[in-house]
Amino acid sequence: MSRDFLLFEAMSAILSCDEAAAVEVAKRSLAEGMSPIDILNEGFSVGIREMGERFGRGESFLPELILAANTMKAATDVLNEVIAKSGANRKVGVMVIATVEGDVHDIGKGIVVSLLKTQGIDVIDLGRDVPVDTIIEKALEVNADIIGTSALLTTTMANQKNLEDELRARGLRSMFKTMVGGAPCTKRWADKIGADAFAEDAAEAVRLAMQMLRKE
Ligand code: B1M
């Protein structure tokens, strides 16, 4: 089966909110030797973003968005498991990661976490809707090298700034590197709030995390 057709099927499974089809396409793509990252980025993610666009234009509604997200979750569960298994065992550093308070979007963060683990980074994923204080306490407890936050809403991005402000207020800023990500974030935003890095996607998150851990 052609690569393009599999990617099309992955996208279509999300748009038709067909969980069984999404899981089947994920498994079939793997069986045909496709990279799980490519299926996620070029297939399933295209579908969920298109669903978001339709929602934004008022062409689809919240129940469909929820069903599409559940379908996406089912596919990412299959693929993340395979990505995680290809992980390196050596521990090159520790990263605490969370979706910020007020925000429940965690599909993209899940992909980032899986890929970071493949490089031997010990990732402590605090989940979603996580307050700044909880993130800082965990980072201190595990002596993290990097704190990463994901935000998908323009309203919750403010909590990425709150984290920077709180770290500075407590005199802890120099203890950690920070990384921000999520659809509304940009390099400009990261610079504005004083974060060390902005990653557009999971591959970029890995590249920048490894760079920060090598202290380049
Ligand atoms: Co929501 N949602 N949603 N949603 N949702 C968006 C974000 C939206 C853009 C849709 C739209 O209107 N077009 C819009 C935000 C508008 C805005 O803020 N201006 C929106 C809205 C409005 C809402 C609600 C308010 C809807 C409502 O209730 N009326 C509500 C908010 C709930 C809340 O958080 N409090 C809501 C709810 C939901 C669902 C629960 C239904 C579901 C989330 C389910 C879940 O995550 N478990 C959902 C979904 C699925 C989306 C869209 C369609 C898709 C998000 C996604 O999974 N993308 C989204 C539209 C969009 O993003 N275009 C939308 C795929 C994923 C692979 O990409 O998350 O960008 P992404 O992650 C990438 C990169 O960004 C990066 O790497 C990832 C992998 O490549 N990355 C990082 C992410 N985090 C990183 C961290 C890093 C580094 C890189 O370092 C730490």
PDB file of N, CA, C and O in Angstrom, residues 123-150:
ATOM      1  N   VAL A 123      11.915  11.588  31.566  1.00  0.00           N
ATOM      2  CA  VAL A 123      10.854  12.598  31.512  1.00  0.00           C
ATOM      3  C   VAL A 123       9.805  12.328  32.582  1.00  0.00           C
ATOM      4  O   VAL A 123       9.245  11.230  32.645  1.00  0.00           O
ATOM      5  N   ILE A 124       9.560  13.326  33.417  1.00  0.00           N
ATOM      6  CA  ILE A 124       8.492  13.207  34.408  1.00  0.00           C
ATOM      7  C   ILE A 124       7.323  14.041  33.892  1.00  0.00           C
ATOM      8  O   ILE A 124       7.383  15.267  33.844  1.00  0.00           O
ATOM      9  N   ASP A 125       6.280  13.322  33.462  1.00  0.00           N
ATOM     10  CA  ASP A 125       5.121  13.982  32.855  1.00  0.00           C
ATOM     11  C   ASP A 125       4.052  14.198  33.925  1.00  0.00           C
ATOM     12  O   ASP A 125       3.452  13.245  34.426  1.00  0.00           O
ATOM     13  N   LEU A 126       3.809  15.466  34.250  1.00  0.00           N
ATOM     14  CA  LEU A 126       2.842  15.771  35.313  1.00  0.00           C
ATOM     15  C   LEU A 126       1.398  15.820  34.808  1.00  0.00           C
ATOM     16  O   LEU A 126       0.494  16.088  35.579  1.00  0.00           O
ATOM     17  N   GLY A 127       1.225  15.606  33.504  1.00  0.00           N
ATOM     18  CA  GLY A 127      -0.135  15.549  32.977  1.00  0.00           C
ATOM     19  C   GLY A 127      -0.607  16.898  32.463  1.00  0.00           C
ATOM     20  O   GLY A 127       0.172  17.681  31.939  1.00  0.00           O
ATOM     21  N   ARG A 128      -1.896  17.174  32.672  1.00  0.00           N
ATOM     22  CA  ARG A 128      -2.458  18.415  32.124  1.00  0.00           C
ATOM     23  C   ARG A 128      -3.132  19.211  33.231  1.00  0.00           C
ATOM     24  O   ARG A 128      -3.364  18.680  34.323  1.00  0.00           O
ATOM     25  N   ASP A 129      -3.410  20.485  32.930  1.00  0.00           N
ATOM     26  CA  ASP A 129      -4.057  21.369  33.906  1.00  0.00           C
ATOM     27  C   ASP A 129      -3.229  21.431  35.209  1.00  0.00           C
ATOM     28  O   ASP A 129      -3.765  21.238  36.293  1.00  0.00           O
ATOM     29  N   VAL A 130      -1.940  21.660  35.043  1.00  0.00           N
ATOM     30  CA  VAL A 130      -1.033  21.583  36.203  1.00  0.00           C
ATOM     31  C   VAL A 130      -0.628  22.989  36.668  1.00  0.00           C
ATOM     32  O   VAL A 130      -0.072  23.774  35.879  1.00  0.00           O
ATOM     33  N   PRO A 131      -0.858  23.317  37.932  1.00  0.00           N
ATOM     34  CA  PRO A 131      -0.477  24.637  38.446  1.00  0.00           C
ATOM     35  C   PRO A 131       1.041  24.840  38.456  1.00  0.00           C
ATOM     36  O   PRO A 131       1.804  23.874  38.615  1.00  0.00           O
ATOM     37  N   VAL A 132       1.442  26.090  38.313  1.00  0.00           N
ATOM     38  CA  VAL A 132       2.862  26.460  38.299  1.00  0.00           C
ATOM     39  C   VAL A 132       3.587  25.932  39.544  1.00  0.00           C
ATOM     40  O   VAL A 132       4.690  25.393  39.463  1.00  0.00           O
ATOM     41  N   ASP A 133       2.958  26.080  40.716  1.00  0.00           N
ATOM     42  CA  ASP A 133       3.605  25.635  41.964  1.00  0.00           C
ATOM     43  C   ASP A 133       3.943  24.147  41.928  1.00  0.00           C
ATOM     44  O   ASP A 133       5.004  23.732  42.374  1.00  0.00           O
ATOM     45  N   THR A 134       3.011  23.347  41.413  1.00  0.00           N
ATOM     46  CA  THR A 134       3.231  21.896  41.336  1.00  0.00           C
ATOM     47  C   THR A 134       4.420  21.594  40.433  1.00  0.00           C
ATOM     48  O   THR A 134       5.242  20.713  40.730  1.00  0.00           O
ATOM     49  N   ILE A 135       4.507  22.332  39.326  1.00  0.00           N
ATOM     50  CA  ILE A 135       5.603  22.105  38.368  1.00  0.00           C
ATOM     51  C   ILE A 135       6.940  22.427  39.052  1.00  0.00           C
ATOM     52  O   ILE A 135       7.896  21.644  38.980  1.00  0.00           O
ATOM     53  N   ILE A 136       6.987  23.552  39.741  1.00  0.00           N
ATOM     54  CA  ILE A 136       8.247  23.967  40.373  1.00  0.00           C
ATOM     55  C   ILE A 136       8.630  22.993  41.488  1.00  0.00           C
ATOM     56  O   ILE A 136       9.794  22.573  41.600  1.00  0.00           O
ATOM     57  N   GLU A 137       7.648  22.602  42.292  1.00  0.00           N
ATOM     58  CA  GLU A 137       7.956  21.666  43.392  1.00  0.00           C
ATOM     59  C   GLU A 137       8.535  20.356  42.855  1.00  0.00           C
ATOM     60  O   GLU A 137       9.512  19.823  43.384  1.00  0.00           O
ATOM     61  N   LYS A 138       7.930  19.831  41.788  1.00  0.00           N
ATOM     62  CA  LYS A 138       8.421  18.566  41.229  1.00  0.00           C
ATOM     63  C   LYS A 138       9.821  18.743  40.635  1.00  0.00           C
ATOM     64  O   LYS A 138      10.697  17.895  40.813  1.00  0.00           O
ATOM     65  N   ALA A 139      10.033  19.873  39.968  1.00  0.00           N
ATOM     66  CA  ALA A 139      11.352  20.122  39.359  1.00  0.00           C
ATOM     67  C   ALA A 139      12.435  20.167  40.438  1.00  0.00           C
ATOM     68  O   ALA A 139      13.533  19.633  40.256  1.00  0.00           O
ATOM     69  N   LEU A 140      12.106  20.775  41.571  1.00  0.00           N
ATOM     70  CA  LEU A 140      13.069  20.827  42.679  1.00  0.00           C
ATOM     71  C   LEU A 140      13.290  19.431  43.254  1.00  0.00           C
ATOM     72  O   LEU A 140      14.419  19.011  43.504  1.00  0.00           O
ATOM     73  N   GLU A 141      12.184  18.706  43.432  1.00  0.00           N
ATOM     74  CA  GLU A 141      12.255  17.373  44.052  1.00  0.00           C
ATOM     75  C   GLU A 141      13.140  16.413  43.249  1.00  0.00           C
ATOM     76  O   GLU A 141      13.932  15.665  43.822  1.00  0.00           O
ATOM     77  N   VAL A 142      13.010  16.474  41.909  1.00  0.00           N
ATOM     78  CA  VAL A 142      13.757  15.507  41.095  1.00  0.00           C
ATOM     79  C   VAL A 142      15.047  16.113  40.530  1.00  0.00           C
ATOM     80  O   VAL A 142      15.745  15.475  39.766  1.00  0.00           O
ATOM     81  N   ASN A 143      15.330  17.345  40.943  1.00  0.00           N
ATOM     82  CA  ASN A 143      16.529  18.039  40.454  1.00  0.00           C
ATOM     83  C   ASN A 143      16.564  18.047  38.924  1.00  0.00           C
ATOM     84  O   ASN A 143      17.537  17.614  38.301  1.00  0.00           O
ATOM     85  N   ALA A 144      15.484  18.560  38.343  1.00  0.00           N
ATOM     86  CA  ALA A 144      15.344  18.551  36.881  1.00  0.00           C
ATOM     87  C   ALA A 144      16.377  19.453  36.218  1.00  0.00           C
ATOM     88  O   ALA A 144      16.803  20.458  36.787  1.00  0.00           O
ATOM     89  N   ASP A 145      16.756  19.069  35.000  1.00  0.00           N
ATOM     90  CA  ASP A 145      17.612  19.940  34.185  1.00  0.00           C
ATOM     91  C   ASP A 145      16.747  20.921  33.396  1.00  0.00           C
ATOM     92  O   ASP A 145      17.119  22.066  33.191  1.00  0.00           O
ATOM     93  N   ILE A 146      15.607  20.401  32.924  1.00  0.00           N
ATOM     94  CA  ILE A 146      14.745  21.209  32.047  1.00  0.00           C
ATOM     95  C   ILE A 146      13.299  21.140  32.543  1.00  0.00           C
ATOM     96  O   ILE A 146      12.837  20.077  32.964  1.00  0.00           O
ATOM     97  N   ILE A 147      12.618  22.294  32.493  1.00  0.00           N
ATOM     98  CA  ILE A 147      11.171  22.310  32.732  1.00  0.00           C
ATOM     99  C   ILE A 147      10.504  22.654  31.405  1.00  0.00           C
ATOM    100  O   ILE A 147      10.815  23.683  30.791  1.00  0.00           O
ATOM    101  N   GLY A 148       9.578  21.800  30.959  1.00  0.00           N
ATOM    102  CA  GLY A 148       8.876  22.052  29.696  1.00  0.00           C
ATOM    103  C   GLY A 148       7.397  22.238  29.934  1.00  0.00           C
ATOM    104  O   GLY A 148       6.791  21.493  30.707  1.00  0.00           O
ATOM    105  N   THR A 149       6.828  23.249  29.283  1.00  0.00           N
ATOM    106  CA  THR A 149       5.385  23.450  29.416  1.00  0.00           C
ATOM    107  C   THR A 149       4.731  23.531  28.046  1.00  0.00           C
ATOM    108  O   THR A 149       5.275  24.118  27.112  1.00  0.00           O
ATOM    109  N   SER A 150       3.550  22.953  27.981  1.00  0.00           N
ATOM    110  CA  SER A 150       2.760  22.961  26.763  1.00  0.00           C
ATOM    111  C   SER A 150       1.493  23.772  27.012  1.00  0.00           C
ATOM    112  O   SER A 150       0.872  23.642  28.072  1.00  0.00           O
TER     113      SER A 150
END
